[in-house]
Short mmCIF file of C-alpha atoms and ligand atoms in Angstrom, two decimals:
data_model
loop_
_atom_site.label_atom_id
_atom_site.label_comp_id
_atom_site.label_asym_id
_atom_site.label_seq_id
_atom_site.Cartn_x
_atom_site.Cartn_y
_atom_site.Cartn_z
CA UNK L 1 30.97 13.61 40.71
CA UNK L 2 29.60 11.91 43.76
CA UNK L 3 29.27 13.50 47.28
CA UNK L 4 32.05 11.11 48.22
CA UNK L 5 34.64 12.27 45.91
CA UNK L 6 34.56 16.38 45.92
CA UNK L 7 37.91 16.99 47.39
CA UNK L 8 40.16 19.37 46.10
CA UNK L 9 43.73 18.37 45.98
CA UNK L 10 46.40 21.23 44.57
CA UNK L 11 49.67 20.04 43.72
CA UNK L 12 52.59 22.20 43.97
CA UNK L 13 50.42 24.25 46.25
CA UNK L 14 53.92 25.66 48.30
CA UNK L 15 54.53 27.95 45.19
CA UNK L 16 53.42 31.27 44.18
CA UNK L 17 50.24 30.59 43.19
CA UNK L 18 49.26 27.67 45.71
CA UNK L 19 50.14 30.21 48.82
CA UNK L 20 46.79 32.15 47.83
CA UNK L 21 45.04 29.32 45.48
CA UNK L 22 44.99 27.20 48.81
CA UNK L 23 43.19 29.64 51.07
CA UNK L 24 40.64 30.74 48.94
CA UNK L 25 39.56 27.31 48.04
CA UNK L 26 39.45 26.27 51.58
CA UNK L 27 37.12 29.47 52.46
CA UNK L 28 34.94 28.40 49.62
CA UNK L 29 34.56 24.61 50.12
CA UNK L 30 35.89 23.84 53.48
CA UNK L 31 38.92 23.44 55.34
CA UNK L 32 39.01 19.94 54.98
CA UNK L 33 37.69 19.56 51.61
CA UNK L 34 41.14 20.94 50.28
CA UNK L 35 44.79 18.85 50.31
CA UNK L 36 47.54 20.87 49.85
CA UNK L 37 50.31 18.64 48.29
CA UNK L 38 53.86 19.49 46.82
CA UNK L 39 57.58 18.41 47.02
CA UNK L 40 58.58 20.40 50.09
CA UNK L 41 57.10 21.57 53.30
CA UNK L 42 54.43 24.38 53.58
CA UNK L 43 55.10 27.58 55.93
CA UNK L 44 52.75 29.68 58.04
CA UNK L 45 50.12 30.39 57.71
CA UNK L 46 49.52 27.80 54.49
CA UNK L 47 51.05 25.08 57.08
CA UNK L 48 47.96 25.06 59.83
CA UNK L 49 45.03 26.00 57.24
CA UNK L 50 44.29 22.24 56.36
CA UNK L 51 45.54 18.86 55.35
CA UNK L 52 49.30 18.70 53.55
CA UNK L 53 50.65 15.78 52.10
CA UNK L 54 54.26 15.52 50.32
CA UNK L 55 53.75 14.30 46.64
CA UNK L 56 55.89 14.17 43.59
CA UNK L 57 53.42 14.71 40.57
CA UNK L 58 56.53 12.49 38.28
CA UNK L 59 55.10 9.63 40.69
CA UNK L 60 51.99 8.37 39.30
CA UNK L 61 51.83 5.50 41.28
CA UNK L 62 52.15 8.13 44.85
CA UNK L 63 48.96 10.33 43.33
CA UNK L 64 46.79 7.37 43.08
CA UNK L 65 47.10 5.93 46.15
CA UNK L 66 46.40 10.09 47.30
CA UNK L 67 43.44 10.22 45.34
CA UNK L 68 42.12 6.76 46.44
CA UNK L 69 42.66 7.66 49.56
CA UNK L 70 41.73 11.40 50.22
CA UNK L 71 38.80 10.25 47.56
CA UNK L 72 39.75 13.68 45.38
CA UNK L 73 37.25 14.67 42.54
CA UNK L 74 38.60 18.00 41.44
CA UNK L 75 42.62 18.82 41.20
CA UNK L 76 44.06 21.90 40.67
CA UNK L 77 47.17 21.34 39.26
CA UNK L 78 49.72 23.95 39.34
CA UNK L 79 53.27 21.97 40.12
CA UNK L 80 55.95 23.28 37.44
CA UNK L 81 59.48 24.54 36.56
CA UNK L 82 58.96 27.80 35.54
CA UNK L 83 60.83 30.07 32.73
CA UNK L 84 63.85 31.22 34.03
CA UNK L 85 64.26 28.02 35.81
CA UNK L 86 63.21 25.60 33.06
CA UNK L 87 66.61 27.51 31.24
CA UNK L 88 68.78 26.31 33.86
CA UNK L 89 67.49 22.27 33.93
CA UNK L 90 65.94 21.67 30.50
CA UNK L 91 65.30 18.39 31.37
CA UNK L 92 63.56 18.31 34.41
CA UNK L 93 61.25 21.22 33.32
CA UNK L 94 59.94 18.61 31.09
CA UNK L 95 59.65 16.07 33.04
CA UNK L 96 58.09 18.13 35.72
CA UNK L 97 55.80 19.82 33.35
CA UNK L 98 55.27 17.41 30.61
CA UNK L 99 55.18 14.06 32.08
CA UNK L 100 53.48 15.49 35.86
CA UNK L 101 50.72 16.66 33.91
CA UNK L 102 50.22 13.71 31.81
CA UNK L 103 50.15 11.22 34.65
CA UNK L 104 47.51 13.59 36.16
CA UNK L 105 45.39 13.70 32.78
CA UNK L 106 45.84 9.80 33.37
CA UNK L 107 44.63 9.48 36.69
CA UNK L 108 41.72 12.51 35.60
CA UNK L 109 40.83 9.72 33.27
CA UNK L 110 41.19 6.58 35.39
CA UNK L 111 39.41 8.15 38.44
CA UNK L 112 36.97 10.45 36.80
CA UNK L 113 38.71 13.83 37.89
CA UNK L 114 37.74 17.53 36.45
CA UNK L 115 41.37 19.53 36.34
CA UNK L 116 42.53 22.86 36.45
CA UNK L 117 46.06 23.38 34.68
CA UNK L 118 47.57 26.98 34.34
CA UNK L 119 49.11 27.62 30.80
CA UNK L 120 50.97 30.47 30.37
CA UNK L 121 52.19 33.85 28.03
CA UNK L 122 55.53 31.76 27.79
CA UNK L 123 53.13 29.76 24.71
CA UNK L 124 54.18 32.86 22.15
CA UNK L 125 57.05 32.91 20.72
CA UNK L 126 59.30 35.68 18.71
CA UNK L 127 57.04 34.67 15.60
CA UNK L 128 53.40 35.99 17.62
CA UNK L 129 52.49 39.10 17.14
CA UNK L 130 53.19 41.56 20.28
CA UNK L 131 50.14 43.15 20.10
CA UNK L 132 46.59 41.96 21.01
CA UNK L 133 47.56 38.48 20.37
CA UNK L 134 44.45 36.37 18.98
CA UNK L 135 43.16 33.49 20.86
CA UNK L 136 44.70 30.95 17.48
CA UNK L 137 47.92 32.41 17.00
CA UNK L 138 51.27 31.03 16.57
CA UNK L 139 52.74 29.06 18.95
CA UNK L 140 56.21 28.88 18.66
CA UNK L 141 58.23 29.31 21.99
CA UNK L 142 61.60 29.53 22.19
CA UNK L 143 62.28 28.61 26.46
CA UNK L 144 62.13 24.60 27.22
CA UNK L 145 58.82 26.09 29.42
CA UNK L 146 56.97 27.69 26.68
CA UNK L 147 57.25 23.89 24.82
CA UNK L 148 56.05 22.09 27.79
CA UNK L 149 52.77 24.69 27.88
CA UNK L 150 52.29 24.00 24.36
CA UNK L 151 52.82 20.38 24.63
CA UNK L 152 50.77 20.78 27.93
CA UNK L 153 47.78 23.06 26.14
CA UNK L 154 47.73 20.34 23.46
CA UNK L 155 47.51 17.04 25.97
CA UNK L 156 44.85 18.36 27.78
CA UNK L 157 42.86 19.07 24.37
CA UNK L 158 43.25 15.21 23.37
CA UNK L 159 42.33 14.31 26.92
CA UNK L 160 39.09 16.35 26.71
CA UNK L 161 38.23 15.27 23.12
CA UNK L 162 39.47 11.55 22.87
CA UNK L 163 38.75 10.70 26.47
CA UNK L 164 36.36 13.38 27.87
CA UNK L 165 38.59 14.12 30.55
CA UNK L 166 37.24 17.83 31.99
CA UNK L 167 40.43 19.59 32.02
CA UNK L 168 40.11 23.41 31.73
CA UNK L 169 42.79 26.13 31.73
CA UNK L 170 44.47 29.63 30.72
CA UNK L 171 47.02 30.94 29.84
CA UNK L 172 48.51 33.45 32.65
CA UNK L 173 50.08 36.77 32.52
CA UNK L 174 53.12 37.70 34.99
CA UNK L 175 50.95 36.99 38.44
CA UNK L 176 52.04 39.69 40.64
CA UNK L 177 51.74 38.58 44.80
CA UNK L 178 52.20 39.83 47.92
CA UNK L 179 52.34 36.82 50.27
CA UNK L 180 55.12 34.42 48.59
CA UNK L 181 58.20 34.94 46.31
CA UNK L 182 57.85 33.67 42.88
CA UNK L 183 59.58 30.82 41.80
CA UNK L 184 62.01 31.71 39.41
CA UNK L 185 60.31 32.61 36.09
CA UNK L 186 60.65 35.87 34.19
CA UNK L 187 58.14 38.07 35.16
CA UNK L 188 59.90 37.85 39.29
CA UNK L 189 61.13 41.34 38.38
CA UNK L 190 57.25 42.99 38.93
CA UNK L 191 57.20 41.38 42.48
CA UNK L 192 61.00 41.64 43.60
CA UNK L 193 60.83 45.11 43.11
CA UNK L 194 58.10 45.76 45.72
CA UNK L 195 59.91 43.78 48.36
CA UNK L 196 62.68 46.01 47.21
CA UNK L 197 60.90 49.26 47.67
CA UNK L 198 59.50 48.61 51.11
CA UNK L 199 62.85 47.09 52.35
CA UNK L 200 65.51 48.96 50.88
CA UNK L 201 63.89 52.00 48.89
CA UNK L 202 66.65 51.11 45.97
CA UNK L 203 65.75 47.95 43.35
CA UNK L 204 68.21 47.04 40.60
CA UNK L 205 65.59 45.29 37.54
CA UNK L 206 67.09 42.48 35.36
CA UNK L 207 64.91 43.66 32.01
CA UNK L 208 65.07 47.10 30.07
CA UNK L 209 62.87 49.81 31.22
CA UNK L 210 60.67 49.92 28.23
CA UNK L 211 59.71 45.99 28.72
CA UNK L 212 56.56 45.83 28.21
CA UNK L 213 54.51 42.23 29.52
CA UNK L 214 50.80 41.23 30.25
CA UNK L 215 50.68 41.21 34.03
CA UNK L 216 47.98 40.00 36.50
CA UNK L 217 47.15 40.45 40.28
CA UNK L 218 47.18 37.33 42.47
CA UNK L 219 43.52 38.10 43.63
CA UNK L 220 41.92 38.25 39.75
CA UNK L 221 44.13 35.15 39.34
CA UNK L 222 42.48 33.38 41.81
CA UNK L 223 39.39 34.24 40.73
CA UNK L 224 39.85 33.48 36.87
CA UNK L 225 41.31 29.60 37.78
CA UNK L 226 37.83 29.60 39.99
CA UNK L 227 35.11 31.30 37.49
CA UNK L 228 36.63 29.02 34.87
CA UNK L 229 36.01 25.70 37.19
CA UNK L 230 32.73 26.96 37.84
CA UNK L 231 31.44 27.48 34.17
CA UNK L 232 28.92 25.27 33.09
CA UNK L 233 30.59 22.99 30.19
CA UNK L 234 28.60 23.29 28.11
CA UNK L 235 29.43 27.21 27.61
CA UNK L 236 33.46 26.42 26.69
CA UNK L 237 34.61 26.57 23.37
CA UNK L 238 38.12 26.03 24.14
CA UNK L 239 39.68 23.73 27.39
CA UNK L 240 43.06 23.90 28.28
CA UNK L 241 44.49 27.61 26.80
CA UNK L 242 41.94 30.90 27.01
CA UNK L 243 43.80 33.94 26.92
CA UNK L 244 43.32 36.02 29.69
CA UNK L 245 44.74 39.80 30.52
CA UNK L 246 44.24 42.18 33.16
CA UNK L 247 47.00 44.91 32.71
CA UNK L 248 50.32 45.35 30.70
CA UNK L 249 53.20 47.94 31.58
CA UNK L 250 57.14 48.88 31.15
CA UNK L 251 59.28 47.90 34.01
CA UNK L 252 59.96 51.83 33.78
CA UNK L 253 55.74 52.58 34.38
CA UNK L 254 55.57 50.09 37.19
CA UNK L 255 58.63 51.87 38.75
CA UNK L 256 57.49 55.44 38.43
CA UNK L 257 54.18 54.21 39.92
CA UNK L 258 55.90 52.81 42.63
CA UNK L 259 57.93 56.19 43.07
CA UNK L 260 54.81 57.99 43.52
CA UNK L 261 54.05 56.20 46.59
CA UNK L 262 57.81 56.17 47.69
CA UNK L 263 59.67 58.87 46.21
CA UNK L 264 62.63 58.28 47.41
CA UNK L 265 62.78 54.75 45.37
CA UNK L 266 65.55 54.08 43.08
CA UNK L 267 65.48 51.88 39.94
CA UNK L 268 68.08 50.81 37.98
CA UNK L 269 68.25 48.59 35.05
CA UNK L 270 70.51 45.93 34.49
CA UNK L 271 69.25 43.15 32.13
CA UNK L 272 70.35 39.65 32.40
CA UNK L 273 69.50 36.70 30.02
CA UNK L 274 66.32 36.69 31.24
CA UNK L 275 65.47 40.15 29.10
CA UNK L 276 65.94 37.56 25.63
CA UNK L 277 62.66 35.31 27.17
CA UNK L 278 60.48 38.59 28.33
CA UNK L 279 61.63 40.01 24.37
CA UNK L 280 60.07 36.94 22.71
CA UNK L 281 56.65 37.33 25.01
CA UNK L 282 53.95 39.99 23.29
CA UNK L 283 53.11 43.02 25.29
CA UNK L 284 49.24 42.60 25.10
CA UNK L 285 46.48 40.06 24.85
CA UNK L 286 43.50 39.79 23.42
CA UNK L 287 41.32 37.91 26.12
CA UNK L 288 37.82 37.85 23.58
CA UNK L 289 37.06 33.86 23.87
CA UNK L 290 37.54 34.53 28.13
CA UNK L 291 35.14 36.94 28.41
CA UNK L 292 32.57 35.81 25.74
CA UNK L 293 32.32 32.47 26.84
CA UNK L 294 32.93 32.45 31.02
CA UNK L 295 32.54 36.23 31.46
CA UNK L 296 36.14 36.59 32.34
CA UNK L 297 36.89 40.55 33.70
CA UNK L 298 39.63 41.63 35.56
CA UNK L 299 39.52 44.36 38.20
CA UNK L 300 42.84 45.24 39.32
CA UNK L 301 45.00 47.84 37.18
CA UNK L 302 48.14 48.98 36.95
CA UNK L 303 47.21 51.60 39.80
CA UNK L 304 45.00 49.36 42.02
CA UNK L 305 47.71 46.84 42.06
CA UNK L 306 50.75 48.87 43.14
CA UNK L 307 48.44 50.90 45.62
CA UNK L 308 47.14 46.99 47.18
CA UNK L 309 50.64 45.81 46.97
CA UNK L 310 52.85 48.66 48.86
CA UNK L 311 49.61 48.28 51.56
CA UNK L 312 50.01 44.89 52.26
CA UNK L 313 53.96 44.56 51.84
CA UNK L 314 54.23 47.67 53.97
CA UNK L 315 52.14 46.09 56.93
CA UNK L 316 53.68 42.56 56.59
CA UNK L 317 57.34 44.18 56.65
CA UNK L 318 56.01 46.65 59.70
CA UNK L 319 55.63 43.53 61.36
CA UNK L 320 59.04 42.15 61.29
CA UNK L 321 61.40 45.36 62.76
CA UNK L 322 64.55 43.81 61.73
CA UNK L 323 63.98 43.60 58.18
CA UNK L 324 64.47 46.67 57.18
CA UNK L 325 68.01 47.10 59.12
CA UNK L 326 68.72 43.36 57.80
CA UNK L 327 67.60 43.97 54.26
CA UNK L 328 69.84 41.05 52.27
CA UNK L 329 66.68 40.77 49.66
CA UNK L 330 66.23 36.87 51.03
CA UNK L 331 63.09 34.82 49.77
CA UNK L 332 60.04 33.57 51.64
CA UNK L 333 60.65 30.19 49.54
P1 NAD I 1 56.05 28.23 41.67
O1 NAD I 1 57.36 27.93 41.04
O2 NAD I 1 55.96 29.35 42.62
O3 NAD I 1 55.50 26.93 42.41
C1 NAD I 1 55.56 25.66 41.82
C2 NAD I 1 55.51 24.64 42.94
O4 NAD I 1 55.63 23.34 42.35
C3 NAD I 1 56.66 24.79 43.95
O5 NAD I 1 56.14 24.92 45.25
C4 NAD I 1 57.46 23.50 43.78
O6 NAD I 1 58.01 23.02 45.01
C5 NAD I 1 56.42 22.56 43.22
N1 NAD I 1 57.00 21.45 42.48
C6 NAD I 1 58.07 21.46 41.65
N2 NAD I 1 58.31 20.22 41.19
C7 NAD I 1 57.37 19.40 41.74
C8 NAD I 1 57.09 18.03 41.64
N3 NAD I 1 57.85 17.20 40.91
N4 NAD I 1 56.02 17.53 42.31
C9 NAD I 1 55.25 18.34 43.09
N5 NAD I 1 55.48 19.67 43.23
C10 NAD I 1 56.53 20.19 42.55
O7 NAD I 1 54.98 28.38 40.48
P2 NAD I 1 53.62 29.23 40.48
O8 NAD I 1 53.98 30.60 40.10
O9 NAD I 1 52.86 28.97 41.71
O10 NAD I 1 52.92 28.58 39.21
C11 NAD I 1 51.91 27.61 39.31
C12 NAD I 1 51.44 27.26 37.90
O11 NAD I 1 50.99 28.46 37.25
C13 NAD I 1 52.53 26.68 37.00
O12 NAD I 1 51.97 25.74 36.13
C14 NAD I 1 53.00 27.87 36.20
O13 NAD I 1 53.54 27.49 34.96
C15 NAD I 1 51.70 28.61 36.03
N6 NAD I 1 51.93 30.02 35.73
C16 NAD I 1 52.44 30.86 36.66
C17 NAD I 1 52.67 32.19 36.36
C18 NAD I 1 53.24 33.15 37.37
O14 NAD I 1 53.54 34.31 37.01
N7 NAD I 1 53.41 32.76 38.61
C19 NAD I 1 52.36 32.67 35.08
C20 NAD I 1 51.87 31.78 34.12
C21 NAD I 1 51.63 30.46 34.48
N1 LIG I 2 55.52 34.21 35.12
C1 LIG I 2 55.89 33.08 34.32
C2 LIG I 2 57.34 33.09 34.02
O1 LIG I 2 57.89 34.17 33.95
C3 LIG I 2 55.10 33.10 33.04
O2 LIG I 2 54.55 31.85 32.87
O3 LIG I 2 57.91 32.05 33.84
#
């Protein structure tokens, strides 16, 4: 990579992950070194950190021109239709997921870009075991999003072997945030229910209490995707799908953890189709290959999380005095 083409550009960078991904990367390699791009407008404070650009990743022909243009050498690449969402449009999750990735493994090849693309837990399937899953286990997902991940996972494996493409990537637990909503997949429940706390005291869950899923915090997320760009090559075994884990709890343990900061919080349980996706995820991971090979270890837990997030959520919601009499549960997306 020459000096004239180490830009960043993050596409979908609105979402979840791209409302902390963005910021970070700026503080590390400049302001201007990183283009925010997605399919709708940013807000405050991602809005007046740096350069935005709308971009559809299913328009190849709209990313070159960026990429010629902004002269980008590194993309992180984390536009997606995500679990719960992916149920409700089959079709476009795959044409988001499937087809935006491969006309960014194209243009990785054409213009000579390294890649970051998030897999996910959503890659297991009923058939994986729940436990310590393996790094080569079987993949056989039963959401339209777990099959684009797998599809995905494999791509970017042909693109680094036939082509040489550098395309590196893991496979992500629930990411738990404080600063925006998630975007509809099934592991929302373990961030709705802080906003829920600090609003309203009183949180109704959509899985059983004794759901058990691998779950991350946003800041060892952001880390991971970075330590993993960062590696020297020539350490990776695998590319495109290291397991990675951090902690794993029942929505009934993150609850009574959240109750011991605010006791007066109520939790109820009511599950909704969105229990039969978190019942065909495993409850643990086995992150070997991730720590062996780019020293991958994560240092938030179950504890440090909740204490983090009820800290920040508290002060953000302390700053706007109307919420709390308001409290309709409306997203930041
Ligand atoms: P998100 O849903 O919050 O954000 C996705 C963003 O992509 C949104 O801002 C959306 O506007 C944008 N987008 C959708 N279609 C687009 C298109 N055609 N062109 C450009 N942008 C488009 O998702 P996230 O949680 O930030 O996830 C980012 C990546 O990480 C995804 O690949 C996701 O599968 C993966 N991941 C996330 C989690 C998690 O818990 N958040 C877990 C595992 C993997
Ligand atoms: N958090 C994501 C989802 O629930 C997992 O990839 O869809």
């Amino acid at each position: 990579m020459t000096e004239e083409t180490t830009k960043i550009l993050v596409t979908g960078a609105c979402g979840q992950i791209g409302t902390e991904l963005v910021p970070e990367l700026r503080r590390r390699y400049g302001r201007e070194n990183v283009l925010a791009a997605d399919i709708r407008e940013p807000r405050e404070p991602l809005a007046s950190s740096g350069p935005f650009v709308l971009a559809d990743v299913t328009d190849r022909a709209g990313l070159a021109r960026l990429i010629e243009r902004h002269k980008i050498g590194t993309v992180y690449h984390l536009a997606a239709i995500l679990s719960a969402k992916g149920e409700q449009d089959p079709q476009r999750a795959w044409i988001v997921n499937v087809e935006g990735l491969r006309n960014i493994l194209e243009l990785a090849r054409a213009y000579g870009l390294r890649l970051f693309w998030p897999s996910s837990i959503a890659v297991f399937g009923p058939a994986t075991p729940k436990e310590n899953v393996p790094q080569e286990t079987i993949l056989c997902p039963t959401t339209i999003y777990g099959i684009t991940k797998v599809a995905g996972e494999l791509l970017c494996d042909y693109y680094f072997h036939r082509f040489g493409v550098d395309v590196r990537g893991l496979r992500y637990p629930g990411i738990i945030s404080s600063e925006a909503l998630p975007g509809g997949g099934t592991t929302d429940y373990a961030v709705e229910i802080f906003h829920a706390a600090v609003k309203e005291g009183r949180y109704t869950c959509f899985v059983r209490e004794d759901t058990v899923l691998p779950m991350m915090f946003m800041p060892d997320a952001i880390r991971a995707a970075i330590e993993l760009m960062e590696a020297p090559l020539a350490w990776l075994k695998h590319h495109a799908n290291y397991n990675i884990a951090a902690m794993s709890f029942s929505a009934g343990e993150l609850a009574a953890e959240i109750k011991r900061h605010i006791p007066e919080f109520i939790c109820e349980f009511e599950p909704d189709p969105r229990q039969a996706i978190a019942d065909s995820w495993p409850r643990t991971i086995d992150d070997t290959a991730a720590r062996e090979e780019w020293g991958w270890r994560p240092r938030y837990d179950l504890k440090a999380m909740v204490e983090a997030m009820l800290k920040r959520l508290s002060e953000r919601y302390a700053l706007m005095p109307r919420v709390r009499a308001e409290a309709r549960g409306e997203g930041e997306h």
